[in-house]
PDB file of C-alpha atoms in Angstrom:
ATOM      1  CA  MET P  23     162.553 105.186 157.930  1.00 46.00           C
ATOM      2  CA  SER P  24     160.315 107.659 159.470  1.00 44.00           C
ATOM      3  CA  PRO P  25     158.798 106.647 162.658  1.00 43.00           C
ATOM      4  CA  ARG P  26     155.187 106.854 161.394  1.00 45.00           C
ATOM      5  CA  SER P  27     152.617 105.298 163.335  1.00 44.00           C
ATOM      6  CA  THR P  28     151.322 102.932 161.307  1.00 43.00           C
ATOM      7  CA  ARG P  29     148.678 100.437 162.874  1.00 44.00           C
ATOM      8  CA  THR P  30     149.689  96.869 161.846  1.00 43.00           C
ATOM      9  CA  THR P  31     147.548  94.133 162.228  1.00 43.00           C
ATOM     10  CA  SER P  32     148.721  91.076 163.637  1.00 42.00           C
ATOM     11  CA  SER P  33     147.615  87.638 163.827  1.00 42.00           C
ATOM     12  CA  ASP P  34     146.032  87.647 166.925  1.00 46.00           C
ATOM     13  CA  GLU P  35     143.946  90.511 166.264  1.00 46.00           C
ATOM     14  CA  ALA P  36     142.166  89.513 162.806  1.00 46.00           C
ATOM     15  CA  PRO P  37     138.931  90.769 161.838  1.00 47.00           C
ATOM     16  CA  ALA P  38     135.520  88.767 162.966  1.00 49.00           C
ATOM     17  CA  PRO P  39     134.862  85.887 160.777  1.00 47.00           C
ATOM     18  CA  VAL P  40     131.533  86.258 158.871  1.00 46.00           C
ATOM     19  CA  ALA P  41     129.945  83.380 160.742  1.00 45.00           C
ATOM     20  CA  ASP P  42     130.287  85.794 163.788  1.00 50.00           C
ATOM     21  CA  ARG P  43     128.203  88.387 161.918  1.00 53.00           C
ATOM     22  CA  ALA P  44     125.342  85.797 160.444  1.00 52.00           C
ATOM     23  CA  ALA P  45     124.653  84.360 164.285  1.00 50.00           C
ATOM     24  CA  LEU P  46     124.343  88.143 165.151  1.00 48.00           C
ATOM     25  CA  GLY P  47     121.563  88.649 162.690  1.00 55.00           C
ATOM     26  CA  ALA P  48     120.098  85.444 163.531  1.00 55.00           C
ATOM     27  CA  ALA P  49     119.870  86.216 167.180  1.00 51.00           C
ATOM     28  CA  ARG P  50     118.418  89.572 166.258  1.00 57.00           C
ATOM     29  CA  ARG P  51     115.943  87.980 164.084  1.00 60.00           C
ATOM     30  CA  ARG P  52     115.009  85.604 167.188  1.00 57.00           C
ATOM     31  CA  VAL P  53     114.635  89.295 169.375  1.00 46.00           C
ATOM     32  CA  SER P  54     112.040  90.271 166.902  1.00 54.00           C
ATOM     33  CA  ALA P  55     110.324  86.767 166.306  1.00 51.00           C
ATOM     34  CA  GLY P  56     110.223  86.514 170.523  1.00 50.00           C
ATOM     35  CA  ARG P  57     108.711  90.289 170.287  1.00 53.00           C
ATOM     36  CA  MET P  58     106.081  89.382 167.806  1.00 53.00           C
ATOM     37  CA  ALA P  59     105.343  86.231 169.929  1.00 48.00           C
ATOM     38  CA  VAL P  60     104.622  88.355 173.058  1.00 44.00           C
ATOM     39  CA  TRP P  61     102.826  90.670 171.179  1.00 47.00           C
ATOM     40  CA  GLY P  62     100.479  87.982 169.506  1.00 49.00           C
ATOM     41  CA  ALA P  63     100.384  86.346 172.885  1.00 45.00           C
ATOM     42  CA  LEU P  64      98.989  89.368 174.833  1.00 45.00           C
ATOM     43  CA  ALA P  65      96.359  90.066 171.568  1.00 50.00           C
ATOM     44  CA  ALA P  66      95.374  86.399 171.624  1.00 51.00           C
ATOM     45  CA  GLY P  67      95.183  86.465 175.650  1.00 53.00           C
ATOM     46  CA  PRO P  68      91.305  87.818 176.187  1.00 50.00           C
ATOM     47  CA  ALA P  69      90.162  85.272 173.541  1.00 47.00           C
ATOM     48  CA  ALA P  70      92.410  82.477 175.495  1.00 46.00           C
ATOM     49  CA  LEU P  71      90.808  83.505 178.746  1.00 39.00           C
ATOM     50  CA  VAL P  72      86.887  83.630 177.232  1.00 40.00           C
ATOM     51  CA  LEU P  73      87.461  80.209 176.057  1.00 40.00           C
ATOM     52  CA  ALA P  74      88.970  78.935 178.901  1.00 41.00           C
ATOM     53  CA  VAL P  75      86.392  80.913 181.195  1.00 44.00           C
ATOM     54  CA  LEU P  76      83.478  78.878 178.972  1.00 47.00           C
ATOM     55  CA  PRO P  77      82.356  75.307 179.825  1.00 50.00           C
ATOM     56  CA  ALA P  78      83.300  72.534 177.887  1.00 49.00           C
ATOM     57  CA  PRO P  79      80.636  71.135 175.992  1.00 51.00           C
ATOM     58  CA  ARG P  80      79.047  68.831 177.104  1.00 54.00           C
ATOM     59  CA  THR P  81      77.659  65.551 175.061  1.00 51.00           C
ATOM     60  CA  VAL P  82      73.808  65.094 175.866  1.00 50.00           C
ATOM     61  CA  ALA P  83      72.533  61.273 175.939  1.00 52.00           C
ATOM     62  CA  ALA P  84      69.304  61.455 173.690  1.00 54.00           C
ATOM     63  CA  THR P  85      66.479  60.444 176.232  1.00 54.00           C
ATOM     64  CA  PRO P  86      64.338  57.633 174.713  1.00 56.00           C
ATOM     65  CA  LYS P  87      61.193  57.924 173.712  1.00 58.00           C
ATOM     66  CA  LYS P  88      58.292  57.260 176.651  1.00 54.00           C
ATOM     67  CA  THR P  89      56.237  54.814 175.282  1.00 54.00           C
ATOM     68  CA  ALA P  90      52.512  53.584 177.182  1.00 50.00           C
ATOM     69  CA  THR P  91      53.166  49.978 178.711  1.00 49.00           C
ATOM     70  CA  VAL P  92      49.931  47.982 177.438  1.00 47.00           C
ATOM     71  CA  VAL P  93      48.890  45.655 179.910  1.00 44.00           C
ATOM     72  CA  ALA P  94      47.453  42.589 178.634  1.00 45.00           C
ATOM     73  CA  THR P  95      44.262  41.715 180.478  1.00 41.00           C
ATOM     74  CA  PRO P  96      42.885  38.266 180.709  1.00 41.00           C
ATOM     75  CA  ALA P  97      39.486  38.388 179.433  1.00 47.00           C
ATOM     76  CA  VAL P  98      36.769  37.736 182.006  1.00 49.00           C
ATOM     77  CA  ALA P  99      34.759  34.612 181.519  1.00 62.00           C
ATOM     78  CA  ALA P 100      30.655  36.378 180.800  1.00 80.00           C
ATOM     79  CA  ASP P 101      28.003  34.833 183.176  1.00 92.00           C
ATOM     80  CA  PRO P 102      24.715  35.295 181.696  1.00 95.00           C
ATOM     81  CA  SER P 103      23.022  33.552 184.766  1.00 95.00           C
ATOM     82  CA  GLY P 104      21.879  37.234 186.587  1.00 95.00           C
ATOM     83  CA  TYR P 105      20.963  38.627 182.998  1.00 96.00           C
ATOM     84  CA  ALA P 106      18.676  35.692 182.684  1.00 96.00           C
ATOM     85  CA  GLU P 107      17.035  35.599 186.337  1.00 97.00           C
ATOM     86  CA  LEU P 108      16.491  39.654 186.035  1.00 97.00           C
ATOM     87  CA  LEU P 109      14.729  39.202 182.239  1.00 97.00           C
ATOM     88  CA  VAL P 110      12.370  35.960 183.538  1.00 97.00           C
ATOM     89  CA  SER P 111      11.302  37.734 186.595  1.00 97.00           C
ATOM     90  CA  SER P 112      10.593  40.811 184.872  1.00 97.00           C
ATOM     91  CA  TRP P 113       8.732  39.136 182.158  1.00 97.00           C
ATOM     92  CA  LEU P 114       6.631  37.165 184.716  1.00 97.00           C
ATOM     93  CA  ALA P 115       6.055  40.345 186.658  1.00 96.00           C
ATOM     94  CA  SER P 116       4.764  42.065 183.377  1.00 96.00           C
ATOM     95  CA  SER P 117       1.421  42.621 181.372  1.00 95.00           C
ATOM     96  CA  THR P 118      -0.212  43.844 178.260  1.00 94.00           C
ATOM     97  CA  LYS P 119      -2.858  45.556 180.090  1.00 92.00           C
ATOM     98  CA  THR P 120      -0.448  47.692 182.318  1.00 91.00           C
ATOM     99  CA  VAL P 121       2.918  49.687 181.360  1.00 92.00           C
ATOM    100  CA  SER P 122       5.054  49.224 184.573  1.00 94.00           C
ATOM    101  CA  GLU P 123       8.332  48.832 185.564  1.00 96.00           C
ATOM    102  CA  PRO P 124       8.842  45.367 184.978  1.00 96.00           C
ATOM    103  CA  SER P 125       7.803  45.669 181.613  1.00 95.00           C
ATOM    104  CA  ARG P 126       9.699  48.699 180.798  1.00 95.00           C
ATOM    105  CA  ARG P 127      12.452  46.748 181.447  1.00 96.00           C
ATOM    106  CA  VAL P 128      11.605  43.703 179.281  1.00 96.00           C
ATOM    107  CA  GLN P 129      11.573  46.016 176.270  1.00 93.00           C
ATOM    108  CA  ALA P 130      14.967  47.241 177.444  1.00 94.00           C
ATOM    109  CA  MET P 131      16.738  44.298 177.595  1.00 94.00           C
ATOM    110  CA  ALA P 132      14.589  42.782 175.068  1.00 93.00           C
ATOM    111  CA  PRO P 133      13.258  44.538 172.680  1.00 91.00           C
ATOM    112  CA  GLY P 134      10.076  42.963 170.721  1.00 87.00           C
ATOM    113  CA  THR P 135       8.953  40.515 173.643  1.00 93.00           C
ATOM    114  CA  ALA P 136       5.765  39.512 173.953  1.00 94.00           C
ATOM    115  CA  LEU P 137       4.871  40.072 177.321  1.00 95.00           C
ATOM    116  CA  PRO P 138       2.014  37.575 179.182  1.00 94.00           C
ATOM    117  CA  ASP P 139      -1.262  39.227 179.706  1.00 94.00           C
ATOM    118  CA  THR P 140      -1.932  38.809 183.358  1.00 93.00           C
ATOM    119  CA  ALA P 141       1.135  39.196 185.910  1.00 94.00           C
ATOM    120  CA  ALA P 142       2.405  36.450 187.789  1.00 94.00           C
ATOM    121  CA  PRO P 143       4.986  37.440 189.743  1.00 95.00           C
ATOM    122  CA  ALA P 144       7.805  35.116 190.805  1.00 95.00           C
ATOM    123  CA  THR P 145       9.018  35.126 194.790  1.00 95.00           C
ATOM    124  CA  MET P 146      11.955  34.176 193.245  1.00 95.00           C
ATOM    125  CA  ALA P 147      14.113  33.174 190.115  1.00 96.00           C
ATOM    126  CA  SER P 148      17.103  31.297 189.900  1.00 96.00           C
ATOM    127  CA  ALA P 149      19.262  30.260 187.040  1.00 96.00           C
ATOM    128  CA  ILE P 150      20.005  26.389 187.816  1.00 95.00           C
ATOM    129  CA  SER P 151      21.588  25.261 183.857  1.00 93.00           C
ATOM    130  CA  VAL P 152      23.676  27.512 181.911  1.00 95.00           C
ATOM    131  CA  THR P 153      24.706  25.442 178.647  1.00 93.00           C
ATOM    132  CA  ALA P 154      26.942  27.176 175.838  1.00 94.00           C
ATOM    133  CA  THR P 155      25.404  26.414 172.393  1.00 94.00           C
ATOM    134  CA  ALA P 156      28.494  28.506 170.576  1.00 94.00           C
ATOM    135  CA  PRO P 157      31.022  31.060 171.436  1.00 93.00           C
ATOM    136  CA  GLY P 158      29.333  33.942 173.185  1.00 93.00           C
ATOM    137  CA  ARG P 159      26.021  32.160 173.372  1.00 95.00           C
ATOM    138  CA  TRP P 160      24.294  29.973 176.173  1.00 96.00           C
ATOM    139  CA  GLN P 161      20.767  28.501 176.847  1.00 96.00           C
ATOM    140  CA  VAL P 162      20.047  29.574 180.471  1.00 96.00           C
ATOM    141  CA  THR P 163      17.345  27.095 182.218  1.00 97.00           C
ATOM    142  CA  VAL P 164      15.593  29.766 185.294  1.00 97.00           C
ATOM    143  CA  ALA P 165      13.410  28.593 188.133  1.00 97.00           C
ATOM    144  CA  ALA P 166      10.787  30.582 188.870  1.00 97.00           C
ATOM    145  CA  THR P 167       8.798  30.143 192.299  1.00 96.00           C
ATOM    146  CA  ALA P 168       5.636  31.145 192.597  1.00 94.00           C
ATOM    147  CA  LYS P 169       3.746  32.502 195.674  1.00 92.00           C
ATOM    148  CA  ASP P 170       1.908  29.267 196.408  1.00 93.00           C
ATOM    149  CA  GLY P 171       5.332  27.326 195.961  1.00 94.00           C
ATOM    150  CA  ALA P 172       4.582  25.760 192.683  1.00 95.00           C
ATOM    151  CA  VAL P 173       8.133  25.954 190.292  1.00 96.00           C
ATOM    152  CA  ARG P 174       8.060  26.708 187.088  1.00 97.00           C
ATOM    153  CA  TYR P 175      11.163  26.712 184.485  1.00 97.00           C
ATOM    154  CA  PHE P 176      11.890  28.668 181.455  1.00 97.00           C
ATOM    155  CA  ALA P 177      14.681  28.376 178.947  1.00 96.00           C
ATOM    156  CA  LEU P 178      15.965  31.813 177.516  1.00 96.00           C
ATOM    157  CA  PRO P 179      18.721  31.905 174.844  1.00 95.00           C
ATOM    158  CA  VAL P 180      21.219  34.850 175.826  1.00 96.00           C
ATOM    159  CA  THR P 181      24.124  36.263 173.633  1.00 95.00           C
ATOM    160  CA  ALA P 182      27.068  38.622 174.461  1.00 94.00           C
ATOM    161  CA  ASP P 183      29.045  40.652 172.253  1.00 91.00           C
ATOM    162  CA  GLY P 184      32.891  41.469 172.432  1.00 85.00           C
ATOM    163  CA  ASP P 185      32.404  43.793 175.272  1.00 85.00           C
ATOM    164  CA  GLY P 186      30.595  41.452 177.253  1.00 84.00           C
ATOM    165  CA  ARG P 187      27.145  43.185 177.057  1.00 91.00           C
ATOM    166  CA  PHE P 188      24.180  40.667 176.993  1.00 95.00           C
ATOM    167  CA  ALA P 189      21.187  40.629 174.629  1.00 94.00           C
ATOM    168  CA  VAL P 190      17.964  38.307 174.278  1.00 94.00           C
ATOM    169  CA  PRO P 191      17.313  37.147 170.728  1.00 93.00           C
ATOM    170  CA  ALA P 192      14.052  35.641 172.067  1.00 92.00           C
ATOM    171  CA  GLY P 193      11.437  35.448 174.474  1.00 93.00           C
ATOM    172  CA  PRO P 194      11.174  32.865 177.275  1.00 96.00           C
ATOM    173  CA  ALA P 195      10.283  29.498 176.652  1.00 95.00           C
ATOM    174  CA  GLN P 196       8.373  27.208 179.542  1.00 95.00           C
ATOM    175  CA  VAL P 197      10.128  23.964 179.841  1.00 95.00           C
ATOM    176  CA  ALA P 198      10.515  20.704 181.766  1.00 94.00           C
ATOM    177  CA  ALA P 199      12.383  20.569 184.957  1.00 91.00           C
ATOM    178  CA  PRO P 200      15.978  19.405 183.938  1.00 86.00           C
ATOM    179  CA  ALA P 201      17.076  15.966 185.177  1.00 84.00           C
ATOM    180  CA  PRO P 202      19.557  15.977 188.061  1.00 80.00           C
ATOM    181  CA  ALA P 203      22.976  14.256 187.441  1.00 72.00           C
ATOM    182  CA  ALA P 204      23.675  10.598 188.069  1.00 66.00           C
ATOM    183  CA  GLU P 205      23.996  10.366 191.870  1.00 58.00           C
ATOM    184  CA  ALA P 206      28.095   9.796 192.193  1.00 53.00           C
ATOM    185  CA  THR P 207      28.902   7.054 194.580  1.00 52.00           C
ATOM    186  CA  GLU P 208      30.736   7.954 197.783  1.00 55.00           C
ATOM    187  CA  SER P 209      33.828   6.202 197.890  1.00 62.00           C
ATOM    188  CA  GLY P 210      35.741   8.369 200.191  1.00 83.00           C
ATOM    189  CA  TYR P 211      34.660   6.768 203.647  1.00 92.00           C
ATOM    190  CA  PRO P 212      34.414   2.761 203.086  1.00 93.00           C
ATOM    191  CA  VAL P 213      34.480   1.975 207.021  1.00 95.00           C
ATOM    192  CA  THR P 214      31.431   1.810 208.685  1.00 95.00           C
ATOM    193  CA  VAL P 215      32.224   2.985 212.221  1.00 97.00           C
ATOM    194  CA  PRO P 216      29.756   1.790 215.034  1.00 96.00           C
ATOM    195  CA  THR P 217      27.948   4.985 216.498  1.00 95.00           C
ATOM    196  CA  THR P 218      28.552   3.628 220.214  1.00 94.00           C
ATOM    197  CA  GLY P 219      31.237   1.849 221.828  1.00 94.00           C
ATOM    198  CA  ARG P 220      33.912   3.059 220.222  1.00 96.00           C
ATOM    199  CA  PRO P 221      36.082   6.383 220.967  1.00 97.00           C
ATOM    200  CA  LEU P 222      36.230   8.394 218.007  1.00 97.00           C
ATOM    201  CA  ALA P 223      32.461   7.722 217.958  1.00 97.00           C
ATOM    202  CA  ALA P 224      32.030   9.162 221.371  1.00 97.00           C
ATOM    203  CA  THR P 225      34.119  12.317 220.147  1.00 97.00           C
ATOM    204  CA  VAL P 226      32.634  12.954 217.149  1.00 97.00           C
ATOM    205  CA  ALA P 227      29.132  12.996 219.167  1.00 97.00           C
ATOM    206  CA  GLU P 228      30.581  14.898 222.021  1.00 97.00           C
ATOM    207  CA  PHE P 229      31.947  17.760 219.958  1.00 97.00           C
ATOM    208  CA  LEU P 230      28.947  17.640 217.582  1.00 96.00           C
ATOM    209  CA  THR P 231      26.867  18.661 220.276  1.00 96.00           C
ATOM    210  CA  ALA P 232      28.555  21.085 221.587  1.00 96.00           C
ATOM    211  CA  TYR P 233      29.488  22.788 218.279  1.00 96.00           C
ATOM    212  CA  LEU P 234      25.472  22.532 217.442  1.00 95.00           C
ATOM    213  CA  SER P 235      24.383  23.681 220.704  1.00 94.00           C
ATOM    214  CA  GLY P 236      26.523  26.510 222.267  1.00 92.00           C
ATOM    215  CA  GLY P 237      28.929  24.693 224.047  1.00 93.00           C
ATOM    216  CA  GLN P 238      32.527  24.688 224.653  1.00 93.00           C
ATOM    217  CA  ILE P 239      34.266  23.527 221.142  1.00 95.00           C
ATOM    218  CA  ASP P 240      38.166  24.706 221.785  1.00 94.00           C
ATOM    219  CA  ARG P 241      38.595  21.725 224.243  1.00 94.00           C
ATOM    220  CA  TYR P 242      37.897  19.008 221.618  1.00 96.00           C
ATOM    221  CA  ALA P 243      40.169  20.889 219.056  1.00 95.00           C
ATOM    222  CA  VAL P 244      43.584  19.781 218.012  1.00 95.00           C
ATOM    223  CA  PRO P 245      46.212  22.270 220.072  1.00 94.00           C
ATOM    224  CA  GLY P 246      46.844  25.393 217.900  1.00 93.00           C
ATOM    225  CA  VAL P 247      43.369  24.723 215.398  1.00 93.00           C
ATOM    226  CA  ARG P 248      40.968  27.302 215.787  1.00 92.00           C
ATOM    227  CA  LEU P 249      37.202  26.259 215.075  1.00 92.00           C
ATOM    228  CA  SER P 250      34.288  28.064 214.679  1.00 91.00           C
ATOM    229  CA  ALA P 251      30.761  27.319 215.439  1.00 91.00           C
ATOM    230  CA  PRO P 252      27.006  28.117 214.209  1.00 90.00           C
ATOM    231  CA  GLN P 253      24.813  30.181 216.320  1.00 88.00           C
ATOM    232  CA  ALA P 254      23.546  27.509 218.728  1.00 85.00           C
ATOM    233  CA  ALA P 255      19.920  26.662 217.692  1.00 87.00           C
ATOM    234  CA  TYR P 256      19.541  23.082 218.165  1.00 95.00           C
ATOM    235  CA  ARG P 257      19.100  21.110 222.144  1.00 93.00           C
ATOM    236  CA  LYS P 258      19.720  17.490 221.632  1.00 94.00           C
ATOM    237  CA  VAL P 259      22.438  16.019 218.512  1.00 95.00           C
ATOM    238  CA  GLU P 260      22.575  12.356 218.142  1.00 96.00           C
ATOM    239  CA  VAL P 261      24.679  10.345 215.453  1.00 96.00           C
ATOM    240  CA  GLU P 262      22.818   8.315 212.988  1.00 96.00           C
ATOM    241  CA  GLN P 263      25.617   7.242 210.807  1.00 95.00           C
ATOM    242  CA  LEU P 264      29.020   7.457 210.937  1.00 96.00           C
ATOM    243  CA  GLY P 265      31.735   6.376 208.102  1.00 95.00           C
ATOM    244  CA  ALA P 266      35.750   6.666 208.183  1.00 96.00           C
ATOM    245  CA  ASP P 267      38.408   6.600 205.304  1.00 94.00           C
ATOM    246  CA  GLU P 268      40.688   4.510 207.590  1.00 95.00           C
ATOM    247  CA  GLN P 269      40.404   1.206 209.746  1.00 96.00           C
ATOM    248  CA  ALA P 270      41.481   2.843 212.520  1.00 96.00           C
ATOM    249  CA  ALA P 271      38.802   4.647 213.230  1.00 97.00           C
ATOM    250  CA  ALA P 272      36.413   2.050 214.351  1.00 96.00           C
ATOM    251  CA  ALA P 273      39.280   0.121 216.540  1.00 96.00           C
ATOM    252  CA  GLU P 274      38.107   0.088 220.162  1.00 96.00           C
ATOM    253  CA  THR P 275      40.980   2.008 221.374  1.00 96.00           C
ATOM    254  CA  VAL P 276      42.622   5.335 219.993  1.00 97.00           C
ATOM    255  CA  ALA P 277      45.250   4.650 217.554  1.00 96.00           C
ATOM    256  CA  ALA P 278      49.132   5.778 218.007  1.00 96.00           C
ATOM    257  CA  ASP P 279      49.670   9.530 218.269  1.00 96.00           C
ATOM    258  CA  ASN P 280      49.438  11.122 214.632  1.00 96.00           C
ATOM    259  CA  THR P 281      47.379   8.937 213.503  1.00 97.00           C
ATOM    260  CA  ARG P 282      45.116  10.813 210.997  1.00 96.00           C
ATOM    261  CA  VAL P 283      41.451   9.573 209.710  1.00 96.00           C
ATOM    262  CA  ARG P 284      38.832  11.646 207.801  1.00 95.00           C
ATOM    263  CA  VAL P 285      34.506  10.885 208.564  1.00 96.00           C
ATOM    264  CA  ARG P 286      31.667  11.626 207.654  1.00 95.00           C
ATOM    265  CA  VAL P 287      28.737  11.753 209.937  1.00 96.00           C
ATOM    266  CA  ARG P 288      25.274  12.097 209.653  1.00 96.00           C
ATOM    267  CA  VAL P 289      23.461  13.693 212.913  1.00 96.00           C
ATOM    268  CA  ARG P 290      20.136  14.106 213.519  1.00 96.00           C
ATOM    269  CA  ALA P 291      19.510  17.507 215.572  1.00 96.00           C
ATOM    270  CA  GLU P 292      16.484  18.322 217.409  1.00 96.00           C
ATOM    271  CA  ASP P 293      15.728  22.301 217.328  1.00 93.00           C
ATOM    272  CA  THR P 294      14.030  24.319 220.435  1.00 89.00           C
ATOM    273  CA  ALA P 295      10.655  23.922 218.760  1.00 91.00           C
ATOM    274  CA  GLY P 296      10.634  19.864 218.840  1.00 91.00           C
ATOM    275  CA  GLY P 297      11.659  19.775 214.938  1.00 93.00           C
ATOM    276  CA  ALA P 298      14.318  17.543 213.631  1.00 95.00           C
ATOM    277  CA  TRP P 299      16.990  18.070 211.329  1.00 94.00           C
ATOM    278  CA  PRO P 300      19.245  15.699 209.210  1.00 95.00           C
ATOM    279  CA  LEU P 301      22.811  17.478 209.279  1.00 95.00           C
ATOM    280  CA  ASP P 302      25.548  16.064 207.257  1.00 94.00           C
ATOM    281  CA  TYR P 303      29.296  16.692 208.355  1.00 95.00           C
ATOM    282  CA  GLY P 304      32.703  16.039 207.525  1.00 94.00           C
ATOM    283  CA  LEU P 305      35.569  16.025 210.286  1.00 96.00           C
ATOM    284  CA  ALA P 306      39.066  15.489 210.241  1.00 96.00           C
ATOM    285  CA  LEU P 307      40.399  13.744 213.637  1.00 97.00           C
ATOM    286  CA  THR P 308      44.283  13.268 214.727  1.00 97.00           C
ATOM    287  CA  ALA P 309      45.071  10.740 217.849  1.00 97.00           C
ATOM    288  CA  ARG P 310      47.083  12.597 220.332  1.00 96.00           C
ATOM    289  CA  ALA P 311      47.607  11.288 224.025  1.00 95.00           C
ATOM    290  CA  GLY P 312      45.739   8.514 224.066  1.00 96.00           C
ATOM    291  CA  ARG P 313      42.264  10.722 222.628  1.00 97.00           C
ATOM    292  CA  TRP P 314      41.129  11.690 219.092  1.00 98.00           C
ATOM    293  CA  GLU P 315      40.796  15.455 218.457  1.00 97.00           C
ATOM    294  CA  ILE P 316      39.282  17.620 215.676  1.00 97.00           C
ATOM    295  CA  SER P 317      41.307  19.370 213.386  1.00 95.00           C
ATOM    296  CA  ALA P 318      38.755  20.688 210.824  1.00 94.00           C
ATOM    297  CA  VAL P 319      34.949  20.657 209.866  1.00 92.00           C
ATOM    298  CA  THR P 320      33.665  20.874 206.423  1.00 83.00           C
ATOM    299  CA  ALA P 321      30.324  19.960 204.614  1.00 70.00           C
ATOM    300  CA  SER P 322      30.746  15.966 204.348  1.00 65.00           C
ATOM    301  CA  GLY P 323      31.538  15.956 200.948  1.00 57.00           C
ATOM    302  CA  LEU P 324      34.455  18.315 201.394  1.00 50.00           C
ATOM    303  CA  ALA P 325      36.295  16.844 204.069  1.00 44.00           C
ATOM    304  CA  GLY P 326      38.840  14.923 202.019  1.00 44.00           C
ATOM    305  CA  GLY P 327      41.165  17.559 201.494  1.00 43.00           C
ATOM    306  CA  ALA P 328      41.466  18.294 205.680  1.00 43.00           C
ATOM    307  CA  ARG P 329      43.741  15.948 207.135  1.00 44.00           C
TER     308      ARG P 329
END
């Protein structure tokens, strides 16, 4: 055999398998896909940047609509007393013979009301009785005092509408004086206290003398209690009647500390001109350190509230 360079293929130099070629193609495709992804990212980059910069959408809660709050105001009870007083006093001061301010007022307040021929003005007109005859309707009795001191009484019907505006459907009618109420029995002071010879009576007399004549009253008061006296008007004060709600007030000695009593006292006070005035007071007293002290001064019928 001629020696000829003949290349032989050994088993060690076997051609690359088909699987390697397939892997190479896949790698190439991945590279191409990666390039496309990069370009896509670059293309999407500005848009993504814009989206990143924009603020995130916010959820805005709906603001509840404001509504006016209606506060219920209790209706104020109408009082026709003043209206009736003004109408009656204007009517008495009016006359059919002249046109005056009172007559114009009457025609404005009660149109069609007949006027008296001669005016007889009252020095004072006071409503002394108000009787409700129906909802929004009253009969008011007005006492009119003349210049000579005589008092006449007039009944007047008064009505009110839903807005509290008054009206007079008819003119005044002269009537008899209203009968006074039955006298209430005062049962709050059943103990009679002698006006002399008792320590409580002495304290009451000394205190009211100072109270009505401008004297020093603080020394009679319970510590911490401030008492106010009226303007000095009397030069002499004498206790005429004294009643109490507790038997301790009538004792010949001062009761134990912190014992409290109420008294009703009538005094005869003489003014600087020599005139005598009967005055009734209610006092509350407390025993302390062997003496009675004043803790309250009221009108006699109100003393029950002060202990």
